[in-house]
PDB file of C-alpha atoms in Angstrom:
ATOM      1  CA  MET A   1     -50.545  30.452 -81.324  1.00 94.00           C
ATOM      2  CA  LEU A   2     -49.406  30.818 -77.710  1.00 94.00           C
ATOM      3  CA  MET A   3     -52.889  29.784 -75.150  1.00 90.00           C
ATOM      4  CA  ALA A   4     -52.822  31.849 -72.610  1.00 88.00           C
ATOM      5  CA  ALA A   5     -56.550  32.993 -72.200  1.00 86.00           C
ATOM      6  CA  GLY A   6     -57.975  29.982 -69.205  1.00 79.00           C
ATOM      7  CA  LEU A   7     -59.510  31.027 -65.866  1.00 74.00           C
ATOM      8  CA  GLY A   8     -56.827  29.113 -63.954  1.00 71.00           C
ATOM      9  CA  THR A   9     -59.308  27.768 -61.092  1.00 78.00           C
ATOM     10  CA  ARG A  10     -57.670  24.413 -60.347  1.00 81.00           C
ATOM     11  CA  LEU A  11     -54.594  27.005 -59.408  1.00 82.00           C
ATOM     12  CA  ARG A  12     -56.984  29.976 -56.787  1.00 84.00           C
ATOM     13  CA  PRO A  13     -56.703  30.925 -55.154  1.00 81.00           C
ATOM     14  CA  PHE A  14     -52.727  31.984 -56.410  1.00 82.00           C
ATOM     15  CA  THR A  15     -54.820  33.106 -59.714  1.00 82.00           C
ATOM     16  CA  ASP A  16     -56.966  35.284 -58.216  1.00 83.00           C
ATOM     17  CA  GLU A  17     -53.411  37.374 -58.516  1.00 79.00           C
ATOM     18  CA  VAL A  18     -51.479  36.243 -61.472  1.00 84.00           C
ATOM     19  CA  PRO A  19     -53.115  34.273 -65.260  1.00 85.00           C
ATOM     20  CA  LYS A  20     -51.749  30.875 -64.568  1.00 86.00           C
ATOM     21  CA  PRO A  21     -49.848  30.938 -67.352  1.00 88.00           C
ATOM     22  CA  PHE A  22     -47.385  34.048 -65.897  1.00 90.00           C
ATOM     23  CA  LEU A  23     -47.146  32.054 -62.491  1.00 92.00           C
ATOM     24  CA  PRO A  24     -43.328  32.208 -61.708  1.00 94.00           C
ATOM     25  CA  LEU A  25     -41.325  28.830 -61.857  1.00 96.00           C
ATOM     26  CA  MET A  26     -38.504  29.305 -60.113  1.00 96.00           C
ATOM     27  CA  ASP A  27     -38.889  33.352 -60.887  1.00 95.00           C
ATOM     28  CA  VAL A  28     -39.681  31.922 -64.919  1.00 96.00           C
ATOM     29  CA  PRO A  29     -42.809  32.965 -65.913  1.00 94.00           C
ATOM     30  CA  LEU A  30     -44.695  29.736 -67.455  1.00 93.00           C
ATOM     31  CA  ALA A  31     -45.613  30.986 -70.648  1.00 93.00           C
ATOM     32  CA  GLN A  32     -41.745  32.137 -70.968  1.00 96.00           C
ATOM     33  CA  PHE A  33     -40.582  28.066 -71.156  1.00 95.00           C
ATOM     34  CA  SER A  34     -43.083  28.224 -74.539  1.00 94.00           C
ATOM     35  CA  LEU A  35     -41.940  31.585 -75.900  1.00 95.00           C
ATOM     36  CA  ASP A  36     -38.540  30.388 -75.651  1.00 95.00           C
ATOM     37  CA  LEU A  37     -39.685  27.117 -77.387  1.00 94.00           C
ATOM     38  CA  LEU A  38     -41.614  28.979 -80.325  1.00 95.00           C
ATOM     39  CA  THR A  39     -38.108  31.752 -80.731  1.00 94.00           C
ATOM     40  CA  ARG A  40     -35.639  29.227 -80.968  1.00 93.00           C
ATOM     41  CA  ALA A  41     -37.574  27.157 -83.799  1.00 94.00           C
ATOM     42  CA  GLY A  42     -37.099  30.818 -85.470  1.00 93.00           C
ATOM     43  CA  VAL A  43     -40.851  31.529 -84.902  1.00 95.00           C
ATOM     44  CA  ARG A  44     -41.392  35.771 -85.360  1.00 93.00           C
ATOM     45  CA  LEU A  45     -45.078  36.505 -84.596  1.00 95.00           C
ATOM     46  CA  VAL A  46     -46.393  34.854 -81.620  1.00 96.00           C
ATOM     47  CA  VAL A  47     -49.799  35.546 -80.498  1.00 95.00           C
ATOM     48  CA  VAL A  48     -51.289  35.347 -77.395  1.00 93.00           C
ATOM     49  CA  ASN A  49     -54.752  35.314 -76.538  1.00 91.00           C
ATOM     50  CA  ILE A  50     -55.747  36.139 -72.506  1.00 88.00           C
ATOM     51  CA  HIS A  51     -59.340  36.050 -70.912  1.00 88.00           C
ATOM     52  CA  HIS A  52     -58.594  36.079 -67.325  1.00 83.00           C
ATOM     53  CA  GLN A  53     -57.312  40.007 -65.387  1.00 83.00           C
ATOM     54  CA  PRO A  54     -56.323  41.533 -69.277  1.00 83.00           C
ATOM     55  CA  ALA A  55     -54.222  44.477 -68.064  1.00 87.00           C
ATOM     56  CA  ALA A  56     -52.053  42.363 -65.758  1.00 86.00           C
ATOM     57  CA  ALA A  57     -51.749  38.836 -68.148  1.00 86.00           C
ATOM     58  CA  SER A  58     -51.176  41.967 -70.526  1.00 90.00           C
ATOM     59  CA  ARG A  59     -47.870  43.910 -68.978  1.00 90.00           C
ATOM     60  CA  ALA A  60     -46.555  40.640 -67.870  1.00 88.00           C
ATOM     61  CA  ILE A  61     -46.478  39.212 -71.247  1.00 90.00           C
ATOM     62  CA  TRP A  62     -44.795  42.481 -72.571  1.00 92.00           C
ATOM     63  CA  ALA A  63     -42.645  41.824 -69.647  1.00 91.00           C
ATOM     64  CA  LEU A  64     -41.608  38.440 -71.417  1.00 92.00           C
ATOM     65  CA  ASP A  65     -38.595  37.771 -72.466  1.00 93.00           C
ATOM     66  CA  ARG A  66     -39.079  38.053 -76.774  1.00 90.00           C
ATOM     67  CA  GLY A  67     -35.732  38.376 -78.218  1.00 87.00           C
ATOM     68  CA  HIS A  68     -37.033  39.240 -82.368  1.00 89.00           C
ATOM     69  CA  THR A  69     -40.248  37.497 -81.880  1.00 91.00           C
ATOM     70  CA  ARG A  70     -43.566  40.092 -82.861  1.00 94.00           C
ATOM     71  CA  ILE A  71     -45.887  39.585 -80.492  1.00 94.00           C
ATOM     72  CA  GLU A  72     -49.603  40.146 -80.434  1.00 93.00           C
ATOM     73  CA  ILE A  73     -52.261  39.674 -78.110  1.00 92.00           C
ATOM     74  CA  SER A  74     -56.541  38.525 -78.848  1.00 91.00           C
ATOM     75  CA  ASP A  75     -58.105  40.134 -75.676  1.00 88.00           C
ATOM     76  CA  GLU A  76     -61.014  37.707 -75.166  1.00 84.00           C
ATOM     77  CA  SER A  77     -61.702  40.007 -72.114  1.00 85.00           C
ATOM     78  CA  LYS A  78     -65.001  40.281 -72.918  1.00 85.00           C
ATOM     79  CA  VAL A  79     -65.906  37.237 -74.231  1.00 80.00           C
ATOM     80  CA  LEU A  80     -63.449  33.104 -72.823  1.00 81.00           C
ATOM     81  CA  LEU A  81     -64.043  32.029 -76.041  1.00 83.00           C
ATOM     82  CA  GLY A  82     -62.192  28.404 -75.202  1.00 87.00           C
ATOM     83  CA  SER A  83     -59.429  26.453 -77.359  1.00 86.00           C
ATOM     84  CA  ALA A  84     -61.509  26.774 -80.496  1.00 88.00           C
ATOM     85  CA  GLY A  85     -62.886  30.038 -80.320  1.00 90.00           C
ATOM     86  CA  GLY A  86     -59.730  31.331 -79.255  1.00 90.00           C
ATOM     87  CA  ILE A  87     -57.726  30.338 -82.173  1.00 93.00           C
ATOM     88  CA  ARG A  88     -60.673  31.171 -84.968  1.00 93.00           C
ATOM     89  CA  LYS A  89     -60.724  35.051 -83.350  1.00 91.00           C
ATOM     90  CA  ALA A  90     -56.521  35.027 -84.237  1.00 92.00           C
ATOM     91  CA  LEU A  91     -57.042  33.706 -87.671  1.00 93.00           C
ATOM     92  CA  PRO A  92     -56.609  36.072 -89.537  1.00 93.00           C
ATOM     93  CA  ASN A  93     -52.834  36.737 -87.760  1.00 93.00           C
ATOM     94  CA  PHE A  94     -51.627  33.482 -89.427  1.00 93.00           C
ATOM     95  CA  GLY A  95     -53.384  34.249 -92.776  1.00 91.00           C
ATOM     96  CA  ASP A  96     -53.250  31.062 -95.095  1.00 92.00           C
ATOM     97  CA  LYS A  97     -50.099  29.834 -93.638  1.00 94.00           C
ATOM     98  CA  PRO A  98     -50.136  26.763 -90.960  1.00 97.00           C
ATOM     99  CA  PHE A  99     -48.970  27.798 -86.972  1.00 97.00           C
ATOM    100  CA  PHE A 100     -48.029  26.187 -84.224  1.00 97.00           C
ATOM    101  CA  LEU A 101     -50.230  26.029 -81.395  1.00 96.00           C
ATOM    102  CA  LEU A 102     -48.683  25.529 -77.881  1.00 95.00           C
ATOM    103  CA  ASN A 103     -50.689  25.924 -74.236  1.00 91.00           C
ATOM    104  CA  ALA A 104     -49.658  28.238 -72.508  1.00 86.00           C
ATOM    105  CA  ASP A 105     -49.792  26.153 -68.516  1.00 83.00           C
ATOM    106  CA  VAL A 106     -47.738  23.709 -68.909  1.00 88.00           C
ATOM    107  CA  LEU A 107     -43.583  22.466 -69.219  1.00 92.00           C
ATOM    108  CA  VAL A 108     -42.699  20.651 -72.467  1.00 94.00           C
ATOM    109  CA  ASP A 109     -39.412  20.561 -74.284  1.00 94.00           C
ATOM    110  CA  VAL A 110     -39.839  19.398 -77.875  1.00 95.00           C
ATOM    111  CA  ASN A 111     -38.866  19.854 -81.025  1.00 96.00           C
ATOM    112  CA  LEU A 112     -40.757  22.212 -82.788  1.00 97.00           C
ATOM    113  CA  PRO A 113     -38.587  21.423 -86.251  1.00 97.00           C
ATOM    114  CA  ALA A 114     -39.309  18.135 -85.934  1.00 97.00           C
ATOM    115  CA  LEU A 115     -43.034  18.255 -85.393  1.00 98.00           C
ATOM    116  CA  ALA A 116     -43.273  20.676 -88.242  1.00 98.00           C
ATOM    117  CA  ALA A 117     -40.968  18.535 -90.573  1.00 98.00           C
ATOM    118  CA  ARG A 118     -43.803  15.452 -89.424  1.00 98.00           C
ATOM    119  CA  HIS A 119     -46.829  17.459 -90.111  1.00 98.00           C
ATOM    120  CA  PHE A 120     -45.875  18.072 -93.621  1.00 98.00           C
ATOM    121  CA  GLN A 121     -45.062  14.726 -94.642  1.00 97.00           C
ATOM    122  CA  LEU A 122     -47.865  13.317 -93.080  1.00 98.00           C
ATOM    123  CA  LYS A 123     -50.148  15.976 -95.182  1.00 97.00           C
ATOM    124  CA  GLU A 124     -48.620  15.607 -98.515  1.00 96.00           C
ATOM    125  CA  LEU A 125     -49.579  11.540 -97.488  1.00 96.00           C
ATOM    126  CA  PHE A 126     -52.777  11.840 -96.138  1.00 96.00           C
ATOM    127  CA  GLY A 127     -54.068  15.898 -96.781  1.00 96.00           C
ATOM    128  CA  VAL A 128     -53.567  16.106 -92.624  1.00 97.00           C
ATOM    129  CA  THR A 129     -54.691  19.408 -91.485  1.00 96.00           C
ATOM    130  CA  VAL A 130     -53.612  18.721 -87.898  1.00 96.00           C
ATOM    131  CA  THR A 131     -50.792  17.270 -85.808  1.00 98.00           C
ATOM    132  CA  LEU A 132     -50.333  16.411 -82.680  1.00 97.00           C
ATOM    133  CA  SER A 133     -47.372  16.197 -80.957  1.00 97.00           C
ATOM    134  CA  VAL A 134     -47.480  12.537 -78.397  1.00 95.00           C
ATOM    135  CA  PHE A 135     -45.548  11.236 -75.964  1.00 93.00           C
ATOM    136  CA  PRO A 136     -45.837   8.000 -75.240  1.00 90.00           C
ATOM    137  CA  SER A 137     -46.815   7.925 -70.935  1.00 85.00           C
ATOM    138  CA  GLY A 138     -47.570  10.792 -69.209  1.00 76.00           C
ATOM    139  CA  PRO A 139     -45.853  11.109 -65.574  1.00 75.00           C
ATOM    140  CA  LYS A 140     -47.534   9.134 -62.436  1.00 72.00           C
ATOM    141  CA  PRO A 141     -50.134   9.733 -60.663  1.00 70.00           C
ATOM    142  CA  GLY A 142     -51.928  12.115 -63.316  1.00 75.00           C
ATOM    143  CA  GLN A 143     -54.694  10.549 -65.868  1.00 82.00           C
ATOM    144  CA  TYR A 144     -54.370  12.209 -69.008  1.00 86.00           C
ATOM    145  CA  SER A 145     -57.003  11.745 -72.074  1.00 87.00           C
ATOM    146  CA  GLU A 146     -55.239   9.248 -74.436  1.00 90.00           C
ATOM    147  CA  VAL A 147     -54.546   9.371 -77.971  1.00 92.00           C
ATOM    148  CA  SER A 148     -54.428   6.227 -80.167  1.00 93.00           C
ATOM    149  CA  VAL A 149     -52.590   5.808 -83.085  1.00 94.00           C
ATOM    150  CA  ASP A 150     -52.821   3.731 -85.564  1.00 94.00           C
ATOM    151  CA  TYR A 151     -48.723   3.351 -85.713  1.00 94.00           C
ATOM    152  CA  LYS A 152     -48.094   2.333 -89.109  1.00 94.00           C
ATOM    153  CA  LYS A 153     -49.427   5.577 -90.583  1.00 96.00           C
ATOM    154  CA  GLY A 154     -48.905   7.688 -88.025  1.00 95.00           C
ATOM    155  CA  LEU A 155     -52.662   8.993 -87.844  1.00 97.00           C
ATOM    156  CA  VAL A 156     -53.974   9.906 -84.851  1.00 96.00           C
ATOM    157  CA  LYS A 157     -57.215   7.183 -84.619  1.00 95.00           C
ATOM    158  CA  GLY A 158     -58.930   8.532 -81.970  1.00 92.00           C
ATOM    159  CA  LEU A 159     -59.256  10.615 -78.317  1.00 91.00           C
ATOM    160  CA  GLY A 160     -60.035   8.026 -75.394  1.00 87.00           C
ATOM    161  CA  ALA A 161     -60.489   8.520 -71.541  1.00 84.00           C
ATOM    162  CA  LYS A 162     -58.129  10.190 -68.634  1.00 84.00           C
ATOM    163  CA  VAL A 163     -55.791   7.200 -68.092  1.00 84.00           C
ATOM    164  CA  THR A 164     -52.670   6.669 -66.677  1.00 84.00           C
ATOM    165  CA  GLU A 165     -48.980   5.599 -68.721  1.00 82.00           C
ATOM    166  CA  LYS A 166     -50.994   6.160 -71.946  1.00 89.00           C
ATOM    167  CA  PRO A 167     -49.267   8.180 -75.080  1.00 92.00           C
ATOM    168  CA  PHE A 168     -51.393  11.692 -74.611  1.00 92.00           C
ATOM    169  CA  PHE A 169     -51.145  15.404 -76.443  1.00 93.00           C
ATOM    170  CA  VAL A 170     -48.901  18.067 -74.269  1.00 93.00           C
ATOM    171  CA  GLY A 171     -50.279  20.891 -75.884  1.00 92.00           C
ATOM    172  CA  ALA A 172     -47.353  20.917 -78.915  1.00 95.00           C
ATOM    173  CA  ALA A 173     -49.195  21.036 -82.692  1.00 97.00           C
ATOM    174  CA  VAL A 174     -48.868  22.246 -86.057  1.00 97.00           C
ATOM    175  CA  VAL A 175     -52.993  22.941 -86.999  1.00 97.00           C
ATOM    176  CA  GLU A 176     -53.603  24.763 -90.697  1.00 97.00           C
ATOM    177  CA  PRO A 177     -56.154  27.155 -91.121  1.00 96.00           C
ATOM    178  CA  GLU A 178     -58.924  25.086 -92.808  1.00 94.00           C
ATOM    179  CA  ALA A 179     -59.405  23.087 -89.993  1.00 94.00           C
ATOM    180  CA  ILE A 180     -60.704  26.298 -87.708  1.00 93.00           C
ATOM    181  CA  ARG A 181     -61.498  28.581 -91.139  1.00 89.00           C
ATOM    182  CA  ASP A 182     -65.342  26.793 -90.784  1.00 87.00           C
ATOM    183  CA  LEU A 183     -66.143  28.300 -87.376  1.00 88.00           C
ATOM    184  CA  SER A 184     -67.908  31.140 -86.189  1.00 82.00           C
ATOM    185  CA  SER A 185     -66.188  33.759 -85.923  1.00 80.00           C
ATOM    186  CA  ASN A 186     -66.019  35.362 -82.480  1.00 81.00           C
ATOM    187  CA  GLU A 187     -68.430  32.470 -80.911  1.00 83.00           C
ATOM    188  CA  PRO A 188     -67.438  29.684 -78.180  1.00 87.00           C
ATOM    189  CA  GLY A 189     -65.909  26.398 -79.295  1.00 88.00           C
ATOM    190  CA  ASP A 190     -63.759  24.366 -78.085  1.00 86.00           C
ATOM    191  CA  PHE A 191     -60.768  22.803 -79.309  1.00 89.00           C
ATOM    192  CA  VAL A 192     -61.170  19.329 -78.923  1.00 90.00           C
ATOM    193  CA  THR A 193     -65.182  19.158 -79.659  1.00 90.00           C
ATOM    194  CA  ASN A 194     -65.613  20.695 -82.378  1.00 92.00           C
ATOM    195  CA  VAL A 195     -61.935  20.694 -84.657  1.00 92.00           C
ATOM    196  CA  LEU A 196     -60.033  17.272 -83.494  1.00 92.00           C
ATOM    197  CA  LYS A 197     -63.115  15.261 -83.121  1.00 94.00           C
ATOM    198  CA  PRO A 198     -64.191  16.125 -86.352  1.00 94.00           C
ATOM    199  CA  ALA A 199     -60.757  16.090 -87.805  1.00 95.00           C
ATOM    200  CA  ILE A 200     -60.119  12.441 -86.394  1.00 95.00           C
ATOM    201  CA  LYS A 201     -63.596  10.513 -87.680  1.00 94.00           C
ATOM    202  CA  GLU A 202     -62.065  11.804 -91.642  1.00 94.00           C
ATOM    203  CA  LYS A 203     -58.819  10.860 -90.990  1.00 96.00           C
ATOM    204  CA  LYS A 204     -56.840  14.343 -90.877  1.00 96.00           C
ATOM    205  CA  VAL A 205     -54.942  13.999 -87.669  1.00 96.00           C
ATOM    206  CA  GLY A 206     -51.080  12.947 -87.684  1.00 96.00           C
ATOM    207  CA  ALA A 207     -49.400  12.795 -84.505  1.00 96.00           C
ATOM    208  CA  TYR A 208     -45.584  13.346 -84.493  1.00 97.00           C
ATOM    209  CA  LEU A 209     -44.504  10.365 -81.657  1.00 96.00           C
ATOM    210  CA  ALA A 210     -41.561  11.935 -79.371  1.00 93.00           C
ATOM    211  CA  ASN A 211     -40.640  11.547 -75.614  1.00 91.00           C
ATOM    212  CA  GLY A 212     -39.544  13.929 -73.336  1.00 90.00           C
ATOM    213  CA  LEU A 213     -39.855  16.113 -70.457  1.00 92.00           C
ATOM    214  CA  TRP A 214     -43.006  17.506 -69.715  1.00 92.00           C
ATOM    215  CA  TYR A 215     -44.756  19.239 -66.938  1.00 90.00           C
ATOM    216  CA  ASP A 216     -48.301  20.126 -65.863  1.00 87.00           C
ATOM    217  CA  VAL A 217     -48.475  22.980 -63.398  1.00 88.00           C
ATOM    218  CA  GLY A 218     -52.315  23.218 -63.738  1.00 84.00           C
ATOM    219  CA  ALA A 219     -52.801  22.781 -59.634  1.00 87.00           C
ATOM    220  CA  PRO A 220     -51.156  23.823 -56.568  1.00 90.00           C
ATOM    221  CA  GLU A 221     -49.895  20.358 -56.125  1.00 90.00           C
ATOM    222  CA  LEU A 222     -48.088  20.094 -59.674  1.00 90.00           C
ATOM    223  CA  TRP A 223     -46.682  23.765 -59.362  1.00 92.00           C
ATOM    224  CA  PHE A 224     -45.187  22.623 -56.217  1.00 93.00           C
ATOM    225  CA  THR A 225     -43.172  19.432 -58.312  1.00 92.00           C
ATOM    226  CA  ALA A 226     -42.838  20.802 -60.935  1.00 94.00           C
ATOM    227  CA  HIS A 227     -40.810  23.361 -59.139  1.00 96.00           C
ATOM    228  CA  LYS A 228     -38.882  21.114 -57.284  1.00 95.00           C
ATOM    229  CA  ASN A 229     -38.347  18.176 -60.255  1.00 95.00           C
ATOM    230  CA  LEU A 230     -36.572  21.718 -61.925  1.00 97.00           C
ATOM    231  CA  MET A 231     -34.795  22.365 -58.464  1.00 97.00           C
ATOM    232  CA  GLN A 232     -33.692  18.470 -59.158  1.00 96.00           C
ATOM    233  CA  GLY A 233     -32.407  19.064 -62.483  1.00 96.00           C
ATOM    234  CA  LEU A 234     -30.271  21.756 -61.395  1.00 97.00           C
ATOM    235  CA  GLU A 235     -28.368  19.835 -59.536  1.00 96.00           C
ATOM    236  CA  ASN A 236     -28.127  16.785 -61.750  1.00 95.00           C
ATOM    237  CA  GLY A 237     -27.902  17.876 -65.001  1.00 94.00           C
ATOM    238  CA  THR A 238     -30.672  16.593 -66.124  1.00 94.00           C
ATOM    239  CA  LEU A 239     -32.492  19.595 -67.943  1.00 95.00           C
ATOM    240  CA  PRO A 240     -32.745  20.326 -71.570  1.00 94.00           C
ATOM    241  CA  SER A 241     -30.380  23.053 -72.067  1.00 93.00           C
ATOM    242  CA  SER A 242     -32.527  25.942 -72.588  1.00 94.00           C
ATOM    243  CA  TRP A 243     -34.811  25.589 -69.475  1.00 96.00           C
ATOM    244  CA  LYS A 244     -31.157  25.452 -67.338  1.00 96.00           C
ATOM    245  CA  TRP A 245     -29.765  29.313 -69.670  1.00 96.00           C
ATOM    246  CA  ARG A 246     -33.352  30.358 -68.300  1.00 97.00           C
ATOM    247  CA  LEU A 247     -33.178  29.658 -64.747  1.00 98.00           C
ATOM    248  CA  LEU A 248     -29.741  29.673 -64.053  1.00 97.00           C
ATOM    249  CA  SER A 249     -30.395  33.578 -65.928  1.00 96.00           C
ATOM    250  CA  SER A 250     -32.544  34.390 -62.490  1.00 96.00           C
ATOM    251  CA  ASN A 251     -31.701  32.335 -60.185  1.00 97.00           C
ATOM    252  CA  ARG A 252     -28.924  30.690 -58.110  1.00 96.00           C
ATOM    253  CA  ARG A 253     -27.659  28.145 -55.692  1.00 96.00           C
ATOM    254  CA  VAL A 254     -26.809  28.919 -52.300  1.00 94.00           C
ATOM    255  CA  GLY A 255     -26.115  25.716 -50.817  1.00 93.00           C
ATOM    256  CA  LYS A 256     -27.333  21.803 -51.729  1.00 92.00           C
ATOM    257  CA  ASN A 257     -30.246  22.174 -53.395  1.00 93.00           C
ATOM    258  CA  ILE A 258     -30.832  25.868 -52.110  1.00 94.00           C
ATOM    259  CA  TRP A 259     -31.952  28.018 -54.907  1.00 96.00           C
ATOM    260  CA  VAL A 260     -32.669  31.761 -54.325  1.00 95.00           C
ATOM    261  CA  SER A 261     -33.927  34.057 -57.257  1.00 95.00           C
ATOM    262  CA  LYS A 262     -31.463  36.565 -58.089  1.00 94.00           C
ATOM    263  CA  LYS A 263     -32.900  39.150 -57.098  1.00 92.00           C
ATOM    264  CA  ALA A 264     -32.524  37.177 -53.266  1.00 91.00           C
ATOM    265  CA  PRO A 265     -30.010  39.607 -51.786  1.00 89.00           C
ATOM    266  CA  LEU A 266     -26.291  38.334 -52.162  1.00 90.00           C
ATOM    267  CA  VAL A 267     -25.238  38.126 -48.270  1.00 89.00           C
ATOM    268  CA  LEU A 268     -27.627  35.592 -46.949  1.00 90.00           C
ATOM    269  CA  ASP A 269     -28.197  33.409 -43.734  1.00 89.00           C
ATOM    270  CA  ILE A 270     -28.953  30.198 -44.480  1.00 89.00           C
ATOM    271  CA  THR A 271     -28.312  28.573 -41.682  1.00 90.00           C
ATOM    272  CA  ASN A 272     -31.919  27.303 -40.540  1.00 88.00           C
ATOM    273  CA  TRP A 273     -32.726  26.883 -44.398  1.00 91.00           C
ATOM    274  CA  GLN A 274     -32.841  23.102 -44.705  1.00 89.00           C
ATOM    275  CA  GLU A 275     -32.136  21.127 -48.353  1.00 90.00           C
ATOM    276  CA  GLY A 276     -35.104  20.960 -51.445  1.00 91.00           C
ATOM    277  CA  CYS A 277     -35.620  24.701 -50.604  1.00 93.00           C
ATOM    278  CA  TYR A 278     -36.302  27.881 -53.183  1.00 95.00           C
ATOM    279  CA  TRP A 279     -37.040  31.528 -51.789  1.00 94.00           C
ATOM    280  CA  SER A 280     -37.774  34.835 -54.129  1.00 92.00           C
ATOM    281  CA  PRO A 281     -38.235  38.445 -53.028  1.00 90.00           C
ATOM    282  CA  GLY A 282     -41.417  37.862 -55.428  1.00 81.00           C
ATOM    283  CA  ARG A 283     -42.925  41.237 -56.755  1.00 71.00           C
ATOM    284  CA  LEU A 284     -42.060  42.241 -52.897  1.00 62.00           C
ATOM    285  CA  GLN A 285     -38.256  43.992 -53.592  1.00 63.00           C
ATOM    286  CA  ASP A 286     -38.126  44.365 -49.956  1.00 63.00           C
ATOM    287  CA  ALA A 287     -39.483  40.794 -48.488  1.00 72.00           C
ATOM    288  CA  VAL A 288     -37.788  39.347 -45.244  1.00 80.00           C
ATOM    289  CA  PRO A 289     -35.591  36.514 -46.381  1.00 84.00           C
ATOM    290  CA  PRO A 290     -36.684  33.799 -43.998  1.00 83.00           C
ATOM    291  CA  VAL A 291     -35.388  32.796 -41.266  1.00 85.00           C
ATOM    292  CA  ILE A 292     -36.223  28.711 -41.278  1.00 85.00           C
ATOM    293  CA  LEU A 293     -36.795  27.476 -44.534  1.00 86.00           C
ATOM    294  CA  GLY A 294     -37.702  23.897 -45.280  1.00 79.00           C
ATOM    295  CA  PRO A 295     -37.613  21.501 -46.184  1.00 87.00           C
ATOM    296  CA  ASP A 296     -39.146  21.149 -49.262  1.00 90.00           C
ATOM    297  CA  CYS A 297     -40.921  24.694 -49.055  1.00 92.00           C
ATOM    298  CA  ILE A 298     -40.931  26.925 -52.100  1.00 93.00           C
ATOM    299  CA  LEU A 299     -41.710  30.788 -51.214  1.00 92.00           C
ATOM    300  CA  TYR A 300     -42.540  33.621 -52.953  1.00 90.00           C
ATOM    301  CA  GLY A 301     -42.676  36.909 -50.905  1.00 85.00           C
ATOM    302  CA  SER A 302     -42.256  36.901 -46.926  1.00 77.00           C
ATOM    303  CA  SER A 303     -44.362  34.092 -45.049  1.00 65.00           C
ATOM    304  CA  PRO A 304     -45.249  34.232 -41.377  1.00 56.00           C
ATOM    305  CA  GLU A 305     -44.883  31.274 -41.372  1.00 58.00           C
ATOM    306  CA  PRO A 306     -42.661  29.246 -43.905  1.00 59.00           C
ATOM    307  CA  ARG A 307     -43.420  25.521 -43.448  1.00 63.00           C
ATOM    308  CA  GLN A 308     -42.351  22.252 -44.849  1.00 73.00           C
ATOM    309  CA  ASN A 309     -43.727  20.741 -47.851  1.00 86.00           C
ATOM    310  CA  GLY A 310     -45.580  23.082 -49.000  1.00 90.00           C
ATOM    311  CA  ILE A 311     -45.832  26.468 -51.939  1.00 90.00           C
ATOM    312  CA  GLY A 312     -46.166  29.972 -50.931  1.00 88.00           C
ATOM    313  CA  PHE A 313     -46.839  32.864 -52.685  1.00 87.00           C
ATOM    314  CA  GLY A 314     -47.831  36.280 -51.583  1.00 78.00           C
ATOM    315  CA  SER A 315     -50.814  35.654 -48.656  1.00 78.00           C
ATOM    316  CA  THR A 316     -50.875  31.805 -49.895  1.00 83.00           C
ATOM    317  CA  TRP A 317     -49.631  29.340 -48.445  1.00 85.00           C
ATOM    318  CA  PHE A 318     -50.593  25.827 -50.149  1.00 86.00           C
ATOM    319  CA  SER A 319     -49.210  22.470 -48.312  1.00 85.00           C
ATOM    320  CA  VAL A 320     -48.206  19.630 -50.229  1.00 85.00           C
ATOM    321  CA  SER A 321     -48.545  15.943 -48.284  1.00 77.00           C
ATOM    322  CA  LYS A 322     -45.356  13.989 -48.408  1.00 70.00           C
ATOM    323  CA  THR A 323     -45.293  10.670 -50.334  1.00 58.00           C
TER     324      THR A 323
END
């Protein structure tokens, strides 16, 4: 299940135009990376829940590269059911089988088959109904809810306050239907409050301890930073191969750490473009390439004033303070 029904409040006004899971990362919809992760793991059915701008979200889902994966949309346009209620509504799609749960609004490199193997191991040993993928430390300076782990048994002991540089849940899990089935159907519910905490109390939540790249894209400055990190990763060859393939299928390099969408004209005057910039025509196929761009400027479409250190999309520009 791919969770894509959030309101994207922190990313407004960008999400007034496009639901957050379908905002682009170097011209690739964010949800595409999560879908790629699932298809590479052999998943053949993905349920995607939607709420905010349901018509736009549906169009964006069907525009994704689905490969041989079947997609079902769980429509919450009338009532937003929350992170637990949304899963409960979609539960009939999974029958009595455990399923992967992924957030569509983060970018994570996690080994899903290894996560599943760990879940089944802990299920046999302790009867776990949920296994969380846990990384040892969140990226600075972000604060994320600490996951306390019994490292000897591999069980989650508790969830703590938001802190820096502590183990945290990366938004990928395996869930047994029994962890969700007793929730009221078609009623809002929270995954942490209504599912995780009761299961932790019963010692039925496992931890798959791993490490990898993870980017939160939930705020404008984080969306900007994710672009910068992906561009730098392409430059120095440090991205996971699947991310690299997906990004290079949509983009090309036109200068040192200067990248453009393949939708851009083949001939571009980048004389006044500076290192660390990115441009895509966005949804405006006839968008005029900017004369001046950068440094550290991410721009989709046209802008009357593409300034440095920021991200522009549609009619909105967001400046990012240089640290």
